[in-house]
Amino acid sequence: MGWREGLPVLGWWGEGRGERGSALRVGEGLGFRVAGVRRCLGVWRGGGGRRTVCPERAEVGAGSTRAQCEGCARLDRARSVAADTMADDPRAYAVYLAWFGPGMVKVGITRGDRGAARLLEQGAVAFAWLGRGPLMAARRAEELLRSALGVPDRVPYARKRAVRGELSPAGVRAAELAEWHGRAVGLAGWPEALERAEFAVVDHGGVFRLAEAEWGGAGALVGGLRGGAVVAGRLVGAAGPDLHLAREGSRGAVLVVDTRLMAGWQLEAVGEGAVTDGVEVRALEPAHRQGGLF
């Protein structure tokens, strides 16, 4: 799943139809049956967002959020920005601060022409740009914030999801980001090639439909898929790679589907009236009930 123009988009490949994308809209039904065997998705090509098929067509585990064999995953990592193998990349990069919950802020970089897509993919509830410039200057700024302010460059996705039902109001999260932004751009040692950005918060609470998709203590998380399993419901929200589905006959309960678990499977459409069946599901508890999580 990716994000395009503020909408979640499922990318898929069909026999004789090539690679396609289907935008998902809140209020619409979504249903599929899992078929076949889960296989490796292969490797991303260039900057076109397309994939080279895995030469082994390797089978991958049903519970993994990365639908790749070790060989293809290694090639993808080697070509990523984080691998430091693209020092001569002439494109502009942006440094950002992303907010996922109270006290949960991270620093990251993204290609300038991608805009907010990377933040939507990560499930950032709010974010602010810090600066823009060459890749290596952006990397130095990222490292500066990590060392000087203790801001991480990664937050486990389970932590992001756990706090999503207990978020501060938009004004409070904006104030927290403003404080971090001021401290960050005021640091000594800021790379000269990186142009500082004035503070402006971008909030995704409305895009993700978090108010409509609150699960309180009644939510459930799909923990894995298998052949023959059915997932069905009405889309009430989406954040990062997660879809929030209202299930037929389950008043107030929201089913959270991590679409990374769908990747690599053959999926078949199911008709109206289908219900979720044959899926590993576990209770989705809010953060305050998850002792030791933080």
XYZ file of C-alpha atoms in Angstrom:
294
model
C 0.000 0.000 0.000
C 1.143 3.525 -0.799
C -0.389 6.992 -0.665
C -1.324 9.213 -3.586
C -2.974 12.638 -3.312
C -4.007 11.908 0.270
C -5.628 8.557 -0.518
C -4.405 5.037 0.332
C -3.651 3.106 -2.861
C -3.213 -0.660 -3.129
C -0.649 -1.643 -5.738
C -1.234 -4.981 -7.433
C -0.258 -7.059 -10.432
C -2.713 -9.055 -12.522
C -2.038 -11.691 -15.172
C -2.057 -9.894 -18.522
C -2.870 -6.553 -16.844
C 0.530 -5.446 -15.568
C 1.047 -3.311 -12.475
C -1.922 -1.253 -11.298
C -3.029 0.845 -8.355
C -6.485 0.993 -6.804
C -7.413 3.985 -4.616
C -9.392 3.131 -1.474
C -12.053 5.485 -0.140
C -13.590 5.715 3.306
C -17.112 4.296 3.406
C -16.518 1.741 0.662
C -16.482 -2.007 1.222
C -13.294 -4.025 0.941
C -13.172 -7.795 0.786
C -10.796 -10.475 -0.447
C -10.014 -14.170 -0.145
C -6.415 -15.349 0.142
C -5.351 -17.986 -2.378
C -2.216 -19.849 -3.419
C 1.188 -19.476 -1.789
C 2.830 -16.266 -0.606
C 5.822 -15.468 -2.802
C 8.635 -12.914 -2.832
C 7.796 -9.580 -4.480
C 11.271 -9.131 -5.964
C 13.309 -5.907 -6.077
C 12.372 -2.275 -6.756
C 13.609 -0.934 -10.084
C 15.203 2.481 -10.468
C 12.988 5.419 -9.539
C 9.918 4.205 -11.390
C 8.371 2.398 -8.444
C 8.257 -0.900 -10.351
C 9.624 -4.256 -9.368
C 11.893 -6.856 -10.949
C 10.401 -10.299 -10.353
C 12.265 -12.529 -7.896
C 14.260 -15.009 -10.037
C 13.541 -17.796 -7.544
C 9.848 -16.933 -7.059
C 10.721 -17.850 -3.480
C 8.055 -18.664 -0.921
C 8.018 -16.318 2.098
C 6.561 -16.661 5.588
C 2.929 -15.734 6.160
C 3.612 -13.641 9.265
C 6.377 -11.393 7.890
C 5.677 -7.721 7.126
C 8.351 -7.837 4.405
C 7.306 -10.047 1.488
C 10.814 -10.671 0.194
C 13.339 -13.481 0.268
C 16.731 -12.704 1.850
C 18.435 -12.155 -1.521
C 15.910 -9.604 -2.809
C 15.704 -7.833 0.568
C 19.500 -7.495 0.580
C 19.485 -5.910 -2.895
C 16.735 -3.460 -1.863
C 18.657 -2.434 1.258
C 21.838 -1.874 -0.771
C 19.982 0.585 -3.041
C 18.233 2.481 -0.265
C 19.089 6.017 0.855
C 19.929 4.660 4.307
C 22.716 2.489 2.849
C 24.899 5.544 2.030
C 25.601 4.226 -1.472
C 24.112 7.293 -3.228
C 26.446 10.080 -2.088
C 26.533 11.591 -5.592
C 22.737 11.745 -5.964
C 22.053 15.233 -7.439
C 18.444 15.442 -6.260
C 17.280 17.576 -3.323
C 16.351 15.878 -0.058
C 14.241 17.104 2.838
C 14.766 16.523 6.559
C 11.662 16.209 8.727
C 10.446 15.696 12.278
C 7.560 13.218 12.501
C 5.146 12.975 15.474
C 3.402 9.669 16.219
C 2.203 10.219 19.778
C 3.036 12.103 22.997
C 6.828 12.098 23.369
C 7.183 9.954 20.258
C 9.088 11.981 17.659
C 11.603 10.835 15.040
C 13.873 12.496 12.492
C 14.111 11.306 8.904
C 14.915 12.274 5.342
C 12.963 11.877 2.122
C 13.478 12.807 -1.494
C 12.241 16.351 -2.017
C 9.986 15.534 -4.962
C 8.065 12.941 -2.909
C 6.526 15.607 -0.690
C 4.589 14.143 2.248
C 4.231 10.637 0.749
C 6.935 9.163 2.985
C 5.276 10.599 6.098
C 1.895 9.139 5.131
C 3.529 5.757 4.495
C 5.082 5.807 7.969
C 1.815 6.719 9.658
C 3.065 10.087 10.954
C 0.102 11.789 12.640
C 1.820 15.168 12.230
C 5.151 16.422 10.916
C 7.222 19.516 10.177
C 10.007 20.107 7.671
C 13.419 21.028 9.090
C 15.404 21.767 5.957
C 16.169 20.963 2.346
C 19.375 20.385 0.416
C 21.849 17.765 -0.898
C 21.571 14.182 0.339
C 24.756 14.110 2.389
C 23.919 17.429 4.080
C 20.509 15.964 4.976
C 22.212 12.875 6.399
C 24.542 15.035 8.516
C 21.562 16.971 9.908
C 19.806 13.689 10.725
C 22.879 12.451 12.602
C 23.209 15.799 14.400
C 19.691 15.516 15.812
C 20.253 11.923 16.857
C 23.443 12.714 18.729
C 22.653 16.197 20.108
C 18.951 15.808 20.955
C 18.565 12.054 21.237
C 15.865 11.973 18.543
C 15.681 8.483 16.971
C 15.523 7.848 13.236
C 13.271 4.814 13.689
C 10.171 4.021 15.753
C 8.857 0.416 15.783
C 5.521 0.306 14.009
C 3.811 -1.549 16.858
C 4.485 1.469 19.097
C 2.958 3.863 16.562
C -0.171 1.741 16.305
C -0.522 1.304 20.058
C -0.877 5.062 20.717
C -3.097 5.855 17.745
C -6.324 5.562 19.719
C -5.100 7.853 22.522
C -3.694 10.877 20.698
C -3.343 14.437 21.971
C -5.495 17.108 20.263
C -4.062 18.659 17.087
C -3.039 21.851 18.903
C -1.056 19.931 21.518
C 0.839 17.862 18.973
C 1.609 21.019 16.966
C 3.019 22.676 20.099
C 5.212 19.658 20.826
C 6.537 19.660 17.265
C 7.183 23.431 17.436
C 9.340 22.935 20.528
C 11.387 20.188 18.886
C 11.698 22.180 15.658
C 13.075 25.224 17.491
C 15.660 23.134 19.316
C 16.692 21.349 16.109
C 17.255 24.342 13.815
C 19.061 26.187 16.616
C 21.761 23.534 16.974
C 25.377 24.478 16.356
C 26.921 22.471 13.534
C 23.907 22.665 11.227
C 25.148 21.783 7.681
C 25.661 24.981 5.648
C 24.322 23.340 2.479
C 20.997 22.544 4.146
C 18.518 25.412 3.993
C 16.503 25.666 7.214
C 12.709 25.558 6.921
C 10.406 27.811 8.904
C 8.106 25.956 11.259
C 4.798 24.819 9.767
C 2.947 21.753 11.005
C 1.168 19.322 8.674
C -1.434 17.226 10.516
C -2.727 13.919 9.120
C -5.421 13.264 11.721
C -8.152 14.142 9.216
C -6.488 12.275 6.344
C -6.202 9.104 8.431
C -9.771 9.581 9.779
C -8.520 8.821 13.263
C -11.618 10.224 14.985
C -13.909 7.976 12.926
C -11.646 4.946 13.282
C -11.111 5.037 17.059
C -11.220 1.505 18.340
C -10.905 2.198 22.077
C -10.495 -1.217 23.614
C -12.696 -3.050 21.118
C -10.295 -3.250 18.190
C -8.578 -6.296 16.764
C -5.437 -6.727 14.681
C -4.950 -9.242 11.889
C -1.803 -11.100 12.927
C -1.380 -13.228 9.826
C -3.028 -14.584 6.690
C -3.228 -18.048 5.184
C -4.718 -19.734 2.158
C -8.525 -19.671 2.216
C -8.756 -16.832 4.735
C -11.308 -14.066 4.083
C -11.026 -10.420 5.169
C -14.040 -8.139 4.689
C -15.421 -4.905 6.050
C -16.143 -1.243 5.384
C -13.189 1.124 5.293
C -13.428 3.694 8.104
C -9.838 4.922 8.092
C -6.253 4.212 7.121
C -2.857 5.183 8.528
C 0.572 4.242 7.249
C 0.245 0.653 5.952
C -2.863 -0.036 8.095
C -6.464 -0.238 6.942
C -9.186 0.183 9.582
C -12.270 -1.873 8.717
C -15.665 -1.900 10.406
C -16.822 -5.501 10.470
C -20.340 -6.661 9.714
C -22.112 -7.714 12.878
C -19.386 -6.416 15.232
C -20.800 -3.197 16.676
C -18.100 -0.622 17.425
C -15.253 -3.049 16.698
C -12.576 -2.090 14.198
C -10.393 -4.634 12.428
C -6.888 -3.327 11.679
C -5.261 -4.907 8.629
C -1.541 -4.304 8.130
C -1.391 -4.391 4.331
C 2.250 -5.488 4.444
C 0.862 -8.916 5.406
C -1.194 -8.945 2.178
C 1.826 -8.430 -0.084
C 2.940 -11.476 -2.048
C -0.394 -13.321 -1.818
C -2.817 -14.001 -4.624
C -6.058 -12.265 -3.620
C -9.536 -12.883 -4.998
C -12.482 -10.516 -4.664
C -15.411 -11.625 -2.509
C -18.996 -10.457 -2.842
C -21.093 -8.242 -0.604
C -22.068 -9.855 2.666
C -18.754 -11.715 3.067
C -17.426 -11.844 6.633
C -13.895 -12.160 7.972
C -13.054 -15.814 8.502
C -10.014 -18.051 8.922
C -7.784 -15.132 9.958
C -5.433 -14.984 12.931
C -6.761 -12.066 15.008
C -5.613 -10.691 18.348
C -6.949 -7.951 20.600
C -5.599 -4.490 19.889
C -4.960 -2.931 23.272
C -4.270 0.778 23.701
C -0.825 1.857 24.880
C -1.760 2.450 28.527
C -2.628 -1.240 28.883
C 0.614 -2.477 27.328
C 2.932 -2.525 30.309
C 6.599 -2.182 29.387
C 5.941 -1.125 25.799
C 7.760 2.166 26.204
